[in-house]
PDB file of C-alpha atoms and ligand atoms in Angstrom:
ATOM      1  CA  MET A 110     -16.073  -0.625  36.960  1.00  0.00           C
ATOM      2  CA  ALA A 111     -18.839  -1.403  34.452  1.00  0.00           C
ATOM      3  CA  LEU A 112     -17.512  -3.002  31.257  1.00  0.00           C
ATOM      4  CA  LYS A 113     -18.184  -1.298  27.942  1.00  0.00           C
ATOM      5  CA  ASN A 114     -18.498  -3.190  24.650  1.00  0.00           C
ATOM      6  CA  GLU A 115     -14.809  -2.564  23.827  1.00  0.00           C
ATOM      7  CA  ASP A 116     -13.665  -4.057  27.154  1.00  0.00           C
ATOM      8  CA  TYR A 117     -14.553  -7.651  26.177  1.00  0.00           C
ATOM      9  CA  PRO A 118     -11.908 -10.093  24.839  1.00  0.00           C
ATOM     10  CA  ILE A 119     -11.675 -10.418  21.073  1.00  0.00           C
ATOM     11  CA  SER A 120      -9.742 -12.646  18.620  1.00  0.00           C
ATOM     12  CA  VAL A 121      -8.821 -12.365  14.966  1.00  0.00           C
ATOM     13  CA  GLN A 122      -7.781 -15.275  12.755  1.00  0.00           C
ATOM     14  CA  PHE A 123      -4.370 -15.271  11.053  1.00  0.00           C
ATOM     15  CA  ASP A 124      -3.954 -16.910   7.639  1.00  0.00           C
ATOM     16  CA  PHE A 125      -0.334 -18.131   7.440  1.00  0.00           C
ATOM     17  CA  ASP A 126      -0.419 -18.714   3.678  1.00  0.00           C
ATOM     18  CA  ALA A 127      -1.830 -15.316   2.777  1.00  0.00           C
ATOM     19  CA  GLY A 128      -0.059 -13.416   5.571  1.00  0.00           C
ATOM     20  CA  THR A 129      -3.222 -11.556   6.560  1.00  0.00           C
ATOM     21  CA  PHE A 130      -5.839 -11.852   9.290  1.00  0.00           C
ATOM     22  CA  ALA A 131      -9.582 -11.328   9.567  1.00  0.00           C
ATOM     23  CA  PRO A 132     -11.450  -9.327  10.552  1.00  0.00           C
ATOM     24  CA  GLN A 133      -9.310  -6.245   9.864  1.00  0.00           C
ATOM     25  CA  GLU A 134      -9.968  -2.603  10.642  1.00  0.00           C
ATOM     26  CA  LYS A 135      -8.051  -1.114   7.747  1.00  0.00           C
ATOM     27  CA  SER A 136      -5.181  -1.673   5.373  1.00  0.00           C
ATOM     28  CA  VAL A 137      -2.638   0.623   3.737  1.00  0.00           C
ATOM     29  CA  GLU A 138      -0.645   0.059   0.535  1.00  0.00           C
ATOM     30  CA  ARG A 139       2.758   1.552  -0.224  1.00  0.00           C
ATOM     31  CA  LYS A 140       4.091   1.603  -3.776  1.00  0.00           C
ATOM     32  CA  VAL A 141       7.541   2.521  -5.080  1.00  0.00           C
ATOM     33  CA  SER A 142       6.378   6.152  -5.553  1.00  0.00           C
ATOM     34  CA  ASP A 143       5.434   6.324  -1.836  1.00  0.00           C
ATOM     35  CA  LEU A 144       9.000   5.299  -0.986  1.00  0.00           C
ATOM     36  CA  ALA A 145      10.742   7.361  -3.665  1.00  0.00           C
ATOM     37  CA  MET A 146      13.032   9.143  -1.209  1.00  0.00           C
ATOM     38  CA  MET A 147      14.052   5.892   0.525  1.00  0.00           C
ATOM     39  CA  PHE A 148      15.914   4.098  -2.298  1.00  0.00           C
ATOM     40  CA  HIS A 149      19.474   5.187  -3.102  1.00  0.00           C
ATOM     41  CA  ASP A 150      19.205   4.877  -6.931  1.00  0.00           C
ATOM     42  CA  THR A 151      16.923   7.769  -7.925  1.00  0.00           C
ATOM     43  CA  THR A 152      17.154   6.931 -11.658  1.00  0.00           C
ATOM     44  CA  ALA A 153      15.934   3.391 -10.917  1.00  0.00           C
ATOM     45  CA  VAL A 154      13.097   4.854  -8.797  1.00  0.00           C
ATOM     46  CA  GLU A 155      11.974   7.014 -11.755  1.00  0.00           C
ATOM     47  CA  SER A 156      12.047   4.188 -14.277  1.00  0.00           C
ATOM     48  CA  THR A 157      10.303   1.734 -11.886  1.00  0.00           C
ATOM     49  CA  VAL A 158       7.525   4.255 -11.218  1.00  0.00           C
ATOM     50  CA  LYS A 159       7.156   4.923 -14.977  1.00  0.00           C
ATOM     51  CA  ALA A 160       7.040   1.174 -15.649  1.00  0.00           C
ATOM     52  CA  GLY A 161       3.890   0.772 -13.496  1.00  0.00           C
ATOM     53  CA  ASP A 162       4.748   1.820  -9.945  1.00  0.00           C
ATOM     54  CA  PRO A 163       4.592  -1.647  -8.344  1.00  0.00           C
ATOM     55  CA  LEU A 164       3.277  -2.415  -4.880  1.00  0.00           C
ATOM     56  CA  VAL A 165       6.065  -2.798  -2.307  1.00  0.00           C
ATOM     57  CA  TYR A 166       4.095  -3.636   0.856  1.00  0.00           C
ATOM     58  CA  GLU A 167       0.719  -3.642   2.555  1.00  0.00           C
ATOM     59  CA  ILE A 168      -0.087  -3.168   6.235  1.00  0.00           C
ATOM     60  CA  PHE A 169      -3.223  -4.666   7.833  1.00  0.00           C
ATOM     61  CA  TYR A 170      -4.357  -3.220  11.159  1.00  0.00           C
ATOM     62  CA  TYR A 171      -6.491  -4.022  14.144  1.00  0.00           C
ATOM     63  CA  GLY A 172      -6.602  -1.763  17.210  1.00  0.00           C
ATOM     64  CA  PHE A 173      -7.653  -3.570  20.393  1.00  0.00           C
ATOM     65  CA  LYS A 174      -8.564  -0.337  22.140  1.00  0.00           C
ATOM     66  CA  THR A 175     -10.419  -0.667  25.462  1.00  0.00           C
ATOM     67  CA  SER A 176     -11.469   1.989  27.991  1.00  0.00           C
ATOM     68  CA  VAL A 177      -8.071   1.689  29.675  1.00  0.00           C
ATOM     69  CA  SER A 178      -5.608   0.260  27.086  1.00  0.00           C
ATOM     70  CA  ASP A 179      -4.469   0.695  23.476  1.00  0.00           C
ATOM     71  CA  MET A 180      -2.698  -2.485  22.333  1.00  0.00           C
ATOM     72  CA  ALA A 181      -2.627  -2.745  18.534  1.00  0.00           C
ATOM     73  CA  LEU A 182      -1.838  -5.372  15.912  1.00  0.00           C
ATOM     74  CA  GLY A 183      -0.320  -4.716  12.502  1.00  0.00           C
ATOM     75  CA  THR A 184       0.708  -7.254   9.891  1.00  0.00           C
ATOM     76  CA  THR A 185       3.001  -6.208   7.072  1.00  0.00           C
ATOM     77  CA  ARG A 186       3.453  -8.137   3.831  1.00  0.00           C
ATOM     78  CA  ILE A 187       6.489  -7.006   1.799  1.00  0.00           C
ATOM     79  CA  GLN A 188       6.695  -8.245  -1.783  1.00  0.00           C
ATOM     80  CA  PRO A 189       9.989  -9.639  -3.106  1.00  0.00           C
ATOM     81  CA  GLY A 190      11.744  -7.254  -5.488  1.00  0.00           C
ATOM     82  CA  LYS A 191      14.300  -4.493  -5.924  1.00  0.00           C
ATOM     83  CA  VAL A 192      14.561  -0.914  -7.095  1.00  0.00           C
ATOM     84  CA  GLY A 193      17.843  -0.946  -8.998  1.00  0.00           C
ATOM     85  CA  ASP A 194      20.028  -3.148  -6.799  1.00  0.00           C
ATOM     86  CA  GLU A 195      18.276  -2.285  -3.495  1.00  0.00           C
ATOM     87  CA  TYR A 196      15.777  -4.697  -1.975  1.00  0.00           C
ATOM     88  CA  TYR A 197      12.162  -3.760  -1.218  1.00  0.00           C
ATOM     89  CA  MET A 198      11.722  -2.536   2.345  1.00  0.00           C
ATOM     90  CA  THR A 199       9.413  -0.627   4.672  1.00  0.00           C
ATOM     91  CA  LYS A 200       9.813   3.147   5.025  1.00  0.00           C
ATOM     92  CA  GLY A 201      10.938   2.831   8.622  1.00  0.00           C
ATOM     93  CA  HIS A 202      10.213   5.219  11.461  1.00  0.00           C
ATOM     94  CA  PHE A 203      10.878   6.304  15.033  1.00  0.00           C
ATOM     95  CA  HIS A 204       8.045   6.183  17.528  1.00  0.00           C
ATOM     96  CA  GLU A 205       6.774   9.592  18.516  1.00  0.00           C
ATOM     97  CA  ALA A 206       6.573   8.609  22.195  1.00  0.00           C
ATOM     98  CA  TYR A 207      10.135   8.111  23.473  1.00  0.00           C
ATOM     99  CA  ASP A 208       9.180   5.244  25.840  1.00  0.00           C
ATOM    100  CA  GLN A 209       7.360   2.971  23.375  1.00  0.00           C
ATOM    101  CA  PRO A 210       8.840  -0.383  22.292  1.00  0.00           C
ATOM    102  CA  GLU A 211       7.448  -2.887  19.787  1.00  0.00           C
ATOM    103  CA  ILE A 212       7.556  -6.635  19.070  1.00  0.00           C
ATOM    104  CA  TYR A 213       8.026  -7.877  15.467  1.00  0.00           C
ATOM    105  CA  PHE A 214       7.419 -11.565  14.635  1.00  0.00           C
ATOM    106  CA  CYS A 215       8.568 -12.854  11.224  1.00  0.00           C
ATOM    107  CA  VAL A 216       6.020 -15.464  10.140  1.00  0.00           C
ATOM    108  CA  LYS A 217       7.032 -15.900   6.487  1.00  0.00           C
ATOM    109  CA  GLY A 218      10.015 -15.173   4.257  1.00  0.00           C
ATOM    110  CA  GLU A 219      13.491 -13.886   5.053  1.00  0.00           C
ATOM    111  CA  GLY A 220      15.293 -10.604   5.351  1.00  0.00           C
ATOM    112  CA  TYR A 221      16.679  -8.164   7.875  1.00  0.00           C
ATOM    113  CA  LEU A 222      15.353  -5.864  10.568  1.00  0.00           C
ATOM    114  CA  LEU A 223      17.450  -2.668  10.591  1.00  0.00           C
ATOM    115  CA  MET A 224      17.449  -0.511  13.709  1.00  0.00           C
ATOM    116  CA  GLU A 225      19.191   2.752  14.524  1.00  0.00           C
ATOM    117  CA  THR A 226      19.197   5.348  17.305  1.00  0.00           C
ATOM    118  CA  HIS A 227      19.450   9.134  16.995  1.00  0.00           C
ATOM    119  CA  GLU A 228      22.983   8.795  18.382  1.00  0.00           C
ATOM    120  CA  GLY A 229      24.001   6.637  15.393  1.00  0.00           C
ATOM    121  CA  GLU A 230      23.993   3.148  17.002  1.00  0.00           C
ATOM    122  CA  PHE A 231      23.042   0.691  14.256  1.00  0.00           C
ATOM    123  CA  GLN A 232      21.980  -2.946  14.556  1.00  0.00           C
ATOM    124  CA  ALA A 233      20.693  -5.418  11.961  1.00  0.00           C
ATOM    125  CA  GLU A 234      18.922  -8.644  12.870  1.00  0.00           C
ATOM    126  CA  LYS A 235      18.880 -11.493  10.324  1.00  0.00           C
ATOM    127  CA  TRP A 236      15.327 -12.749   9.947  1.00  0.00           C
ATOM    128  CA  THR A 237      13.982 -16.131   8.954  1.00  0.00           C
ATOM    129  CA  ARG A 238      10.522 -17.573   9.558  1.00  0.00           C
ATOM    130  CA  GLY A 239      10.017 -17.636  13.324  1.00  0.00           C
ATOM    131  CA  THR A 240      12.389 -14.835  14.369  1.00  0.00           C
ATOM    132  CA  ILE A 241      10.851 -12.570  17.012  1.00  0.00           C
ATOM    133  CA  SER A 242      12.590  -9.261  17.689  1.00  0.00           C
ATOM    134  CA  HIS A 243      12.139  -6.696  20.421  1.00  0.00           C
ATOM    135  CA  ILE A 244      12.563  -3.130  19.214  1.00  0.00           C
ATOM    136  CA  PRO A 245      13.435  -1.069  22.276  1.00  0.00           C
ATOM    137  CA  PRO A 246      12.156   2.495  22.657  1.00  0.00           C
ATOM    138  CA  MET A 247      14.116   5.157  20.702  1.00  0.00           C
ATOM    139  CA  TRP A 248      15.311   2.800  17.941  1.00  0.00           C
ATOM    140  CA  ALA A 249      14.074   3.531  14.399  1.00  0.00           C
ATOM    141  CA  HIS A 250      13.029   0.323  12.637  1.00  0.00           C
ATOM    142  CA  ARG A 251      12.816  -0.867   9.025  1.00  0.00           C
ATOM    143  CA  VAL A 252      12.377  -4.351   7.511  1.00  0.00           C
ATOM    144  CA  VAL A 253      14.038  -5.426   4.242  1.00  0.00           C
ATOM    145  CA  ASN A 254      12.863  -8.406   2.168  1.00  0.00           C
ATOM    146  CA  THR A 255      15.969 -10.092   0.710  1.00  0.00           C
ATOM    147  CA  GLY A 256      14.167 -13.319  -0.253  1.00  0.00           C
ATOM    148  CA  SER A 257      12.274 -14.504  -3.303  1.00  0.00           C
ATOM    149  CA  GLU A 258       8.835 -14.759  -1.630  1.00  0.00           C
ATOM    150  CA  PRO A 259       6.743 -12.241   0.332  1.00  0.00           C
ATOM    151  CA  LEU A 260       8.108 -11.446   3.793  1.00  0.00           C
ATOM    152  CA  VAL A 261       5.321 -11.241   6.380  1.00  0.00           C
ATOM    153  CA  PHE A 262       5.669 -10.013   9.944  1.00  0.00           C
ATOM    154  CA  VAL A 263       3.287  -9.349  12.790  1.00  0.00           C
ATOM    155  CA  ALA A 264       3.783  -6.262  14.954  1.00  0.00           C
ATOM    156  CA  THR A 265       2.325  -5.479  18.368  1.00  0.00           C
ATOM    157  CA  TYR A 266       2.599  -2.004  19.833  1.00  0.00           C
ATOM    158  CA  HIS A 267       0.612   0.638  21.664  1.00  0.00           C
ATOM    159  CA  LEU A 268      -1.356   3.143  19.590  1.00  0.00           C
ATOM    160  CA  ALA A 269       0.166   5.840  21.820  1.00  0.00           C
ATOM    161  CA  ALA A 270       3.548   5.056  20.203  1.00  0.00           C
ATOM    162  CA  GLY A 271       2.814   7.156  17.082  1.00  0.00           C
ATOM    163  CA  HIS A 272       5.087   7.298  14.037  1.00  0.00           C
ATOM    164  CA  ILE A 273       7.730   9.822  12.938  1.00  0.00           C
ATOM    165  CA  TYR A 274       8.954   9.332   9.357  1.00  0.00           C
ATOM    166  CA  LYS A 275      10.752  12.647   8.822  1.00  0.00           C
ATOM    167  CA  ASP A 276      14.202  11.642  10.150  1.00  0.00           C
ATOM    168  CA  VAL A 277      14.312   8.451   8.086  1.00  0.00           C
ATOM    169  CA  GLU A 278      13.039  10.281   4.977  1.00  0.00           C
ATOM    170  CA  GLU A 279      15.846  12.822   5.314  1.00  0.00           C
ATOM    171  CA  LYS A 280      18.770  10.589   6.331  1.00  0.00           C
ATOM    172  CA  GLY A 281      17.754   6.979   5.683  1.00  0.00           C
ATOM    173  CA  PHE A 282      19.402   4.269   7.791  1.00  0.00           C
ATOM    174  CA  LEU A 283      23.192   4.032   8.205  1.00  0.00           C
ATOM    175  CA  LYS A 284      23.345   1.003   5.881  1.00  0.00           C
ATOM    176  CA  CYS A 285      21.358  -0.142   2.823  1.00  0.00           C
ATOM    177  CA  LEU A 286      20.898  -3.707   1.602  1.00  0.00           C
ATOM    178  CA  VAL A 287      21.770  -4.219  -2.057  1.00  0.00           C
ATOM    179  CA  GLU A 288      22.258  -7.304  -4.191  1.00  0.00           C
ATOM    180  CA  LYS A 289      25.953  -7.874  -5.067  1.00  0.00           C
ATOM    181  CA  ASP A 290      27.106 -11.043  -6.854  1.00  0.00           C
ATOM    182  CA  GLY A 291      23.630 -12.457  -6.216  1.00  0.00           C
ATOM    183  CA  LYS A 292      23.843 -11.955  -2.438  1.00  0.00           C
ATOM    184  CA  PRO A 293      22.353  -9.419  -0.006  1.00  0.00           C
ATOM    185  CA  THR A 294      25.184  -7.068   0.945  1.00  0.00           C
ATOM    186  CA  PHE A 295      25.306  -4.130   3.356  1.00  0.00           C
ATOM    187  CA  VAL A 296      26.643  -0.874   1.929  1.00  0.00           C
ATOM    188  CA  LEU A 297      27.008   2.518   3.579  1.00  0.00           C
ATOM    189  CA  ASN A 298      24.091   4.822   2.759  1.00  0.00           C
ATOM    190  CA  ASP A 299      25.198   7.586   0.299  1.00  0.00           C
ATOM    191  CA  LYS A 300      23.476  10.225   2.469  1.00  0.00           C
ATOM    192  CA  ARG A 301      25.828   9.375   5.346  1.00  0.00           C
ATOM    193  CA  LYS A 302      29.132   9.402   3.472  1.00  0.00           C
TER     194      LYS A 302
HETATM  195  C1  PAN B 290       4.574  -1.326  11.942  1.00  0.00           C
HETATM  196  C2  PAN B 290       4.884  -0.505  10.668  1.00  0.00           C
HETATM  197  C3  PAN B 290       4.647  -1.259   9.373  1.00  0.00           C
HETATM  198  C4  PAN B 290       4.989  -0.449   8.117  1.00  0.00           C
HETATM  199  O1  PAN B 290       3.213  -1.585  12.056  1.00  0.00           O
HETATM  200  O2  PAN B 290       4.137   0.690  10.715  1.00  0.00           O
HETATM  201  O3  PAN B 290       5.440  -2.408   9.358  1.00  0.00           O
HETATM  202  O4  PAN B 290       6.203   0.227   8.205  1.00  0.00           O
HETATM  203  P1  PAN B 290       6.269   1.821   8.063  1.00  0.00           P
HETATM  204  O5  PAN B 290       5.276   2.361   9.087  1.00  0.00           O
HETATM  205  O6  PAN B 290       7.666   2.172   8.391  1.00  0.00           O
HETATM  206  O7  PAN B 290       5.820   2.158   6.670  1.00  0.00           O
HETATM  207  C5  PAN B 290       5.120  -0.540  13.118  1.00  0.00           C
HETATM  208  O8  PAN B 290       6.317  -0.496  13.301  1.00  0.00           O
HETATM  209  N1  PAN B 290       4.283   0.174  13.866  1.00  0.00           N
HETATM  210  O9  PAN B 290       4.736   0.909  14.899  1.00  0.00           O
HETATM  211 ZN1   ZN B 291       6.898   0.959  14.903  1.00  0.00          ZN
END
């Protein structure tokens, strides 16, 4: 089969200090207002948005699409911070395609990877720099930054995976991570009580 331009090997360069890589195809920013329905303290959401609507995280993408494959790279940089007592986190999603897994690699910072199935199985993985987690198909996934520096992780997945946010927007995850007595603590999500 004749090779097309996109079928040749390609590399990008990761910057461990910044938590980004170059070249990039695109980046997306999410602020507190973009995550308004995700945090349990709606009064704190309102006042945080009014006080300047801070950046929560950025995602940097590169799609290594070839004529026969669709492997993609995404790096997410979550700022340290809280809305009320709840730590900054990603929205979280299920993959649209039921057979699509993903690998997450924590390269900076600390926190937790929360995962949950439609049947209500919940699992949280403690993350420090160097933790690599496999997210099996059919598990929703969200990352929470419980540290005092940015948490950066690299994700690899197939573009065919797709993203579904609706379920997480409506129900959240079974447990939230809040600061209690200065420590990250799991509490049951109000929407599930
Ligand atoms: C990641 C996520 C990224 C941002 O690339 O999309 O970390 O999280 P949300 O998409 O939940 O805002 C991934 O899991 N892709 O499948
Ligand atoms: Zn995903």
